[in-house]
Amino acid sequence: MKTSNYYSVTLLHWYDRHHRELPWRITPVAAKAGFFANPYHVWLSEVMLQQTTVQAVKPYFAKFLSLWPKVEDLAAAPSGDVMAAWAGLGYYARARNLKKCAEAVANEHGGIFPDTEAGLKALPGIGDYTAAAVAAIAFNRQAAVMDGNVERVISRLFTIDAPLPGSKPQMKAKVAELTPSDRPGDFAQAMMDLGATICTPKRPACALCPFNSHCLALAKDDPERFPVKAPKKTKPVRVGAAFVAVTPDGEILLRRRIETGLLGGMTEVPTTAWTARIDGGTTPDHAPFPGDWQACGQIVHVFTHFELRLAVYRLSHEKIDTEGGDWWEPVTNLEAQALPTVMKKAIVQAIPLAFSKL
DNA sequence: CAAACGTGGCT
DNA sequence: TAGCCAAGTTT
């Protein structure tokens, strides 16, 4: 395989001077000296970074390493603890697969991550991108790493007019062609850093780009036009109701959602069935038990593929026996629960001080 | 293969 | 502000 090329040499030179320093990385100097990043750290960060910003990931990454310093610790953790720690980061299937993957590595691979793309991709929650990224970054394998940043850089450099996602194979071939055998991990991270800091979706800083003399989009087109994407569909609106029952002792009624689908395995207050492609009712008829439910406004939450409007109701009520895995939780302990953001919003709508430290 | 799957920040 | 976007994977 070709060792290097104009693009890899140029980009790695830029990366040596302009790389971002991130908690899960080692420096280019250390990498060139033969050190390797911790595969557990690289894997954990890559999963968290799927469709998620660096800024959002940083505190979660620190929290996870603090709670579970090694992959065996994560494998041994109760899944409820993992879901609670992930709460707020979104795409909760990632957390469920994270746990499964940790168990597989700990129990079937002796606590050692596979060091090949194929071996990594066989694990839960690791797809094309993550397998290549971990192989390249943690094991210095010559893997072609392509994420949204790389798609943007490549599509602009070579003015790829075909729309995504159909053009992925073509772009992946380009990335494979450019990825050097020397420092493939740094090359991958450099492509992503370039996309994140210079070759940005809007108003790219072409004047600062190491490729500005070779970029076809800059030379003869509009860089912002790339990558070309299929048009988006409009978001439907769904409605439903959420019910916040509070006891005189300050406990509220919670339950756990089923393991699959939207917010799978996460905790919620009782709601109408708004998930199942149908609108749930918005009236207190659908409450978990009868009572003088007080309307306390509406919350709006935007998911990836629909907008949800939930009517929120509150009821002060003596604690009653629960059924089917529901339970009463002290309001003072809500922070420790696996509550997704939409549920925190609903609770705050009913109990404005629920999450304040008073 | 198209659709499902969260959230917060930025323009 | 309404929409776009972020280190994608699974079904």
Coordinates of C-alpha atoms (C1' of nucleotides) in Angstrom, one line a residue:
Chain A
M1 CA 0.0 0.0 0.0
K2 CA 1.1 3.5 -0.8
T3 CA 2.8 5.0 2.3
S4 CA 1.8 8.6 1.8
N5 CA 0.5 11.1 -0.7
Y6 CA 0.2 14.9 -1.1
Y7 CA -3.0 15.0 0.9
S8 CA -1.8 12.9 3.8
V9 CA 1.5 14.7 4.1
T10 CA -0.2 18.1 3.9
L11 CA -2.9 17.2 6.4
L12 CA -0.6 15.5 9.0
H13 CA 1.7 18.6 8.9
W14 CA -1.3 20.8 9.6
Y15 CA -2.5 18.4 12.4
D16 CA 0.9 18.5 14.1
R17 CA 0.4 22.2 14.6
H18 CA -3.4 22.6 14.9
H19 CA -4.8 19.4 16.4
R20 CA -7.5 19.7 19.1
E21 CA -6.6 18.4 22.5
L22 CA -9.3 16.1 23.8
P23 CA -9.6 14.0 26.9
W24 CA -9.6 10.7 25.0
R25 CA -6.6 11.5 22.8
I26 CA -2.9 11.3 23.0
T27 CA -0.9 14.0 21.3
P28 CA 0.7 13.6 17.8
V29 CA 4.1 13.7 19.4
A30 CA 3.2 10.8 21.7
A31 CA 1.7 8.9 18.8
K32 CA 4.8 9.4 16.7
A33 CA 6.9 8.1 19.6
G34 CA 5.0 4.9 19.5
F35 CA 2.5 5.3 22.2
F36 CA -1.1 4.2 21.8
A37 CA -4.3 5.7 23.0
N38 CA -6.3 3.6 25.5
P39 CA -8.7 1.5 23.4
Y40 CA -11.4 1.6 26.1
H41 CA -11.2 5.4 26.1
V42 CA -11.2 5.6 22.3
W43 CA -14.2 3.3 22.0
L44 CA -16.2 5.0 24.8
S45 CA -15.6 8.4 23.2
E46 CA -16.4 7.2 19.7
V47 CA -19.8 5.8 20.8
M48 CA -20.6 8.9 22.7
L49 CA -19.6 11.1 19.8
Q50 CA -22.0 9.3 17.4
Q51 CA -24.3 12.1 16.2
T52 CA -23.3 14.1 19.2
T53 CA -21.1 17.2 19.7
V54 CA -17.7 17.2 21.5
Q55 CA -19.0 19.7 23.9
A56 CA -21.9 17.6 24.9
V57 CA -19.7 14.5 25.3
K58 CA -16.9 15.9 27.5
P59 CA -18.7 15.8 30.9
Y60 CA -20.3 12.4 30.1
F61 CA -16.9 10.9 29.2
A62 CA -15.4 12.2 32.4
K63 CA -18.4 10.8 34.5
F64 CA -18.2 7.4 32.9
L65 CA -14.5 7.0 33.4
S66 CA -14.9 8.1 37.0
L67 CA -17.6 5.6 37.6
W68 CA -16.2 2.8 35.5
P69 CA -12.4 3.2 35.0
K70 CA -12.0 0.0 33.1
V71 CA -14.2 -1.9 30.6
E72 CA -14.6 -4.7 33.2
D73 CA -16.1 -2.2 35.6
L74 CA -18.6 -1.1 33.0
A75 CA -19.4 -4.7 32.1
A76 CA -20.1 -5.4 35.8
A77 CA -22.3 -2.3 36.4
P78 CA -26.1 -2.5 36.8
S79 CA -27.7 -1.5 33.5
G80 CA -29.9 1.0 35.4
D81 CA -26.8 2.8 36.6
V82 CA -25.5 3.0 33.0
M83 CA -28.8 4.3 31.7
A84 CA -29.0 6.9 34.5
A85 CA -25.4 8.0 33.7
W86 CA -26.3 8.3 30.0
A87 CA -29.5 10.2 30.6
G88 CA -29.5 13.5 28.7
L89 CA -27.1 12.4 26.0
G90 CA -29.8 10.9 23.7
Y91 CA -29.9 8.0 21.3
Y92 CA -30.3 5.6 24.2
A93 CA -29.8 2.5 22.1
R94 CA -26.1 3.5 22.3
A95 CA -26.1 3.1 26.1
R96 CA -27.8 -0.3 25.8
N97 CA -25.3 -1.4 23.2
L98 CA -22.4 0.1 25.2
K99 CA -23.2 -2.2 28.1
K100 CA -23.6 -5.2 25.9
C101 CA -20.3 -4.4 24.1
A102 CA -18.5 -4.0 27.4
E103 CA -19.8 -7.4 28.6
A104 CA -18.7 -9.0 25.3
V105 CA -15.2 -7.5 25.6
A106 CA -14.9 -8.4 29.3
N107 CA -16.4 -11.9 29.1
E108 CA -15.5 -13.1 25.7
H109 CA -12.3 -11.3 24.8
G110 CA -10.6 -11.3 28.2
G111 CA -11.0 -7.5 28.6
I112 CA -9.0 -6.8 25.5
F113 CA -10.7 -4.9 22.6
P114 CA -10.3 -6.6 19.2
D115 CA -7.6 -4.8 17.2
T116 CA -9.1 -5.2 13.7
E117 CA -12.0 -3.5 11.9
A118 CA -13.8 -6.9 11.4
G119 CA -13.3 -7.9 15.0
L120 CA -14.6 -4.5 16.3
K121 CA -17.6 -4.4 13.9
A122 CA -18.8 -7.7 15.3
L123 CA -19.5 -6.0 18.6
P124 CA -22.8 -4.4 19.6
G125 CA -23.1 -0.7 18.7
I126 CA -20.0 -0.7 16.5
G127 CA -20.7 0.0 12.8
D128 CA -18.6 0.9 9.9
Y129 CA -17.4 4.2 11.2
T130 CA -16.7 3.3 14.8
A131 CA -14.9 0.1 13.8
A132 CA -12.6 2.0 11.5
A133 CA -12.1 4.8 14.0
V134 CA -11.1 2.5 16.9
A135 CA -8.9 0.4 14.6
A136 CA -7.1 3.5 13.3
I137 CA -6.9 5.6 16.4
A138 CA -6.4 3.0 19.1
F139 CA -4.4 0.4 17.1
N140 CA -2.9 2.4 14.2
R141 CA -4.5 0.3 11.6
Q142 CA -4.7 1.6 8.0
A143 CA -8.5 1.9 8.2
A144 CA -10.6 4.3 6.1
V145 CA -12.5 6.4 8.6
M146 CA -15.5 8.3 7.2
D147 CA -17.9 10.3 9.3
G148 CA -19.9 13.5 8.6
N149 CA -16.8 15.7 8.8
V150 CA -14.8 13.5 6.3
E151 CA -17.8 13.4 4.0
R152 CA -17.9 17.2 3.9
V153 CA -14.1 17.5 3.4
I154 CA -14.0 14.9 0.6
S155 CA -17.1 16.1 -1.2
R156 CA -15.6 19.6 -1.3
L157 CA -12.1 18.7 -2.2
F158 CA -13.3 16.6 -5.2
T159 CA -16.7 18.3 -5.8
I160 CA -18.8 15.2 -5.4
D161 CA -22.1 16.1 -6.9
A162 CA -24.0 12.9 -6.2
P163 CA -26.2 13.3 -3.1
L164 CA -25.7 11.5 0.2
P165 CA -26.1 8.8 1.4
G166 CA -25.8 7.3 -2.1
S167 CA -22.4 8.8 -2.7
K168 CA -20.9 7.2 0.4
P169 CA -19.1 4.3 -1.4
Q170 CA -17.5 6.7 -3.8
M171 CA -16.3 8.9 -1.0
K172 CA -15.2 6.0 1.1
A173 CA -13.0 4.8 -1.8
K174 CA -11.4 8.3 -1.9
V175 CA -10.7 8.2 1.8
A176 CA -9.2 4.7 1.5
E177 CA -7.0 6.0 -1.3
L178 CA -5.8 8.9 0.8
T179 CA -5.3 7.2 4.1
P180 CA -1.6 6.6 4.7
S181 CA 0.0 3.5 6.2
D182 CA 2.1 5.7 8.4
R183 CA 0.0 7.5 11.1
P184 CA -3.5 6.4 9.9
G185 CA -5.0 7.2 13.3
D186 CA -3.6 10.8 13.2
F187 CA -4.8 11.1 9.6
A188 CA -8.3 10.1 10.6
Q189 CA -8.4 12.5 13.5
A190 CA -6.9 15.2 11.4
M191 CA -9.6 14.9 8.8
M192 CA -12.2 15.2 11.5
D193 CA -10.5 18.1 13.1
L194 CA -10.3 19.9 9.7
G195 CA -14.0 19.3 9.2
A196 CA -14.9 20.5 12.7
T197 CA -12.7 23.6 12.8
I198 CA -12.0 24.7 9.2
C199 CA -14.1 22.9 6.7
T200 CA -17.3 23.7 8.6
P201 CA -20.9 23.3 7.2
K202 CA -21.5 27.1 7.1
R203 CA -18.9 29.7 6.3
P204 CA -15.8 27.5 6.1
A205 CA -12.5 29.2 6.9
C206 CA -11.0 28.4 3.5
A207 CA -8.3 31.0 4.0
L208 CA -6.9 28.9 6.8
C209 CA -7.3 25.5 5.1
P210 CA -4.1 23.5 4.3
F211 CA -5.9 22.3 1.1
N212 CA -7.1 25.7 -0.2
S213 CA -4.8 25.5 -3.2
H214 CA -6.2 22.0 -4.2
C215 CA -9.8 22.2 -3.3
L216 CA -12.0 22.0 -6.4
A217 CA -15.1 23.4 -4.6
L218 CA -13.1 26.5 -3.6
A219 CA -11.6 26.9 -7.0
K220 CA -14.6 26.6 -9.2
D221 CA -17.7 26.3 -7.1
D222 CA -19.3 27.1 -3.7
P223 CA -17.9 25.0 -0.8
E224 CA -21.1 25.5 1.1
R225 CA -23.0 23.6 -1.6
F226 CA -21.3 20.4 -0.5
P227 CA -22.0 17.7 0.6
V228 CA -25.2 17.4 -1.5
K229 CA -27.9 15.8 0.5
A230 CA -31.4 14.4 -0.1
P231 CA -34.2 16.8 0.9
K232 CA -35.6 16.3 4.4
K233 CA -39.1 15.3 5.2
T234 CA -41.3 17.4 7.3
K235 CA -41.8 16.5 10.9
P236 CA -45.2 15.3 12.1
V237 CA -46.6 16.6 15.3
R238 CA -47.8 14.1 18.0
V239 CA -49.7 14.9 21.1
G240 CA -50.2 13.2 24.4
A241 CA -50.4 13.7 28.2
A242 CA -48.0 13.2 31.1
F243 CA -49.1 12.7 34.7
V244 CA -47.0 13.8 37.7
A245 CA -48.4 12.3 40.9
V246 CA -46.9 13.7 44.1
T247 CA -47.4 12.3 47.6
P248 CA -47.4 14.5 50.8
D249 CA -44.0 13.1 51.5
G250 CA -42.7 14.4 48.2
E251 CA -42.5 11.3 46.2
I252 CA -43.5 11.0 42.5
L253 CA -44.8 8.0 40.5
L254 CA -42.3 6.7 38.0
R255 CA -42.0 3.7 35.7
R256 CA -39.6 2.2 33.3
R257 CA -40.2 2.2 29.5
I258 CA -39.9 -1.1 27.6
E259 CA -36.3 -1.9 26.5
T260 CA -36.8 -1.3 22.8
G261 CA -37.8 1.7 20.7
L262 CA -37.9 5.3 21.6
L263 CA -36.3 6.1 25.0
G264 CA -36.1 2.3 25.5
G265 CA -35.1 1.3 29.0
M266 CA -35.4 4.8 30.3
T267 CA -37.5 6.1 33.2
E268 CA -40.7 8.1 32.7
V269 CA -43.7 9.5 34.5
P270 CA -46.9 7.8 33.3
T271 CA -48.0 9.1 29.9
T272 CA -50.5 8.3 27.3
A273 CA -49.4 6.2 24.4
W274 CA -47.8 8.9 22.2
T275 CA -45.0 6.7 20.9
A276 CA -46.9 4.2 18.8
R277 CA -47.4 6.4 15.7
I278 CA -50.7 7.5 17.1
D279 CA -51.6 10.4 19.3
G280 CA -52.2 9.6 22.9
G281 CA -55.1 11.3 24.6
T282 CA -54.6 14.7 26.1
T283 CA -57.2 14.6 28.9
P284 CA -57.0 13.2 32.5
D285 CA -59.2 10.3 31.5
H286 CA -56.0 8.5 30.6
A287 CA -54.3 9.1 33.9
P288 CA -52.8 6.1 35.7
F289 CA -55.5 6.4 38.4
P290 CA -58.5 8.6 38.9
G291 CA -58.3 11.8 40.8
D292 CA -58.5 15.6 40.6
W293 CA -55.7 16.0 38.1
Q294 CA -54.7 19.6 37.6
A295 CA -53.7 20.9 34.2
C296 CA -50.4 22.7 34.4
G297 CA -49.6 23.6 30.9
Q298 CA -48.0 22.0 27.9
I299 CA -44.4 21.1 27.0
V300 CA -43.1 20.8 23.5
H301 CA -40.2 18.5 22.7
V302 CA -38.6 18.0 19.3
F303 CA -37.3 14.5 18.5
T304 CA -35.4 13.6 15.4
H305 CA -38.5 12.5 13.4
F306 CA -41.5 14.1 15.1
E307 CA -42.5 16.9 17.4
L308 CA -44.2 16.0 20.7
R309 CA -46.7 18.2 22.6
L310 CA -47.5 16.8 26.0
A311 CA -50.2 18.2 28.2
V312 CA -48.9 18.0 31.8
Y313 CA -51.1 17.2 34.8
R314 CA -50.3 17.2 38.5
L315 CA -52.1 15.5 41.3
S316 CA -51.3 15.6 45.1
H317 CA -52.3 12.1 46.3
E318 CA -51.6 9.7 49.1
K319 CA -49.2 7.0 48.1
I320 CA -51.1 4.1 46.6
D321 CA -49.9 0.6 45.9
T322 CA -48.2 0.4 42.5
E323 CA -48.5 -2.2 39.9
G324 CA -46.4 -3.5 37.0
G325 CA -43.1 -2.2 38.1
D326 CA -44.1 1.4 38.8
W327 CA -42.6 2.9 41.9
W328 CA -42.6 6.1 44.0
E329 CA -39.3 8.0 44.0
P330 CA -38.4 10.9 46.3
V331 CA -38.3 14.1 44.3
T332 CA -34.9 14.8 46.0
N333 CA -33.5 11.7 44.2
L334 CA -34.6 12.5 40.7
E335 CA -31.2 13.4 39.6
A336 CA -30.1 9.8 40.0
Q337 CA -32.8 8.5 37.8
A338 CA -32.5 7.5 34.1
L339 CA -34.8 10.4 33.0
P340 CA -34.5 11.5 29.5
T341 CA -34.7 15.3 28.8
V342 CA -38.4 15.2 27.7
M343 CA -39.4 13.6 31.0
K344 CA -37.4 16.2 33.0
K345 CA -39.2 18.9 31.1
A346 CA -42.6 17.4 32.0
I347 CA -41.7 17.0 35.7
V348 CA -40.4 20.6 35.9
Q349 CA -43.6 21.8 34.2
A350 CA -45.5 20.2 37.1
I351 CA -43.0 20.8 39.9
P352 CA -40.8 23.8 38.9
L353 CA -38.3 23.2 41.7
A354 CA -38.0 19.5 41.1
F355 CA -34.4 19.5 40.0
S356 CA -33.2 22.5 42.0
K357 CA -30.9 21.7 44.9
L358 CA -33.2 23.0 47.6
Chain B
dC1 C1' -32.8 0.8 1.9
dA2 C1' -35.5 4.1 4.3
dA3 C1' -36.9 4.9 8.7
dA4 C1' -36.2 5.0 13.6
dC5 C1' -33.6 6.9 17.0
dG6 C1' -32.3 12.5 21.3
dT7 C1' -30.5 16.5 22.4
dG8 C1' -28.6 21.1 22.6
dG9 C1' -26.2 24.7 20.2
dC10 C1' -25.9 27.8 16.5
dT11 C1' -27.6 30.8 12.6
Chain C
dT1 C1' -37.0 31.5 14.7
dA2 C1' -37.4 27.4 12.4
dG3 C1' -34.1 24.6 10.6
dC4 C1' -29.7 22.6 10.4
dC5 C1' -26.3 20.0 12.3
dA6 C1' -23.0 16.8 15.4
dA7 C1' -17.0 11.5 15.4
dG8 C1' -23.8 6.7 13.2
dT9 C1' -26.1 2.1 14.1
dT10 C1' -29.8 -0.9 13.7
dT11 C1' -33.7 -3.0 11.5

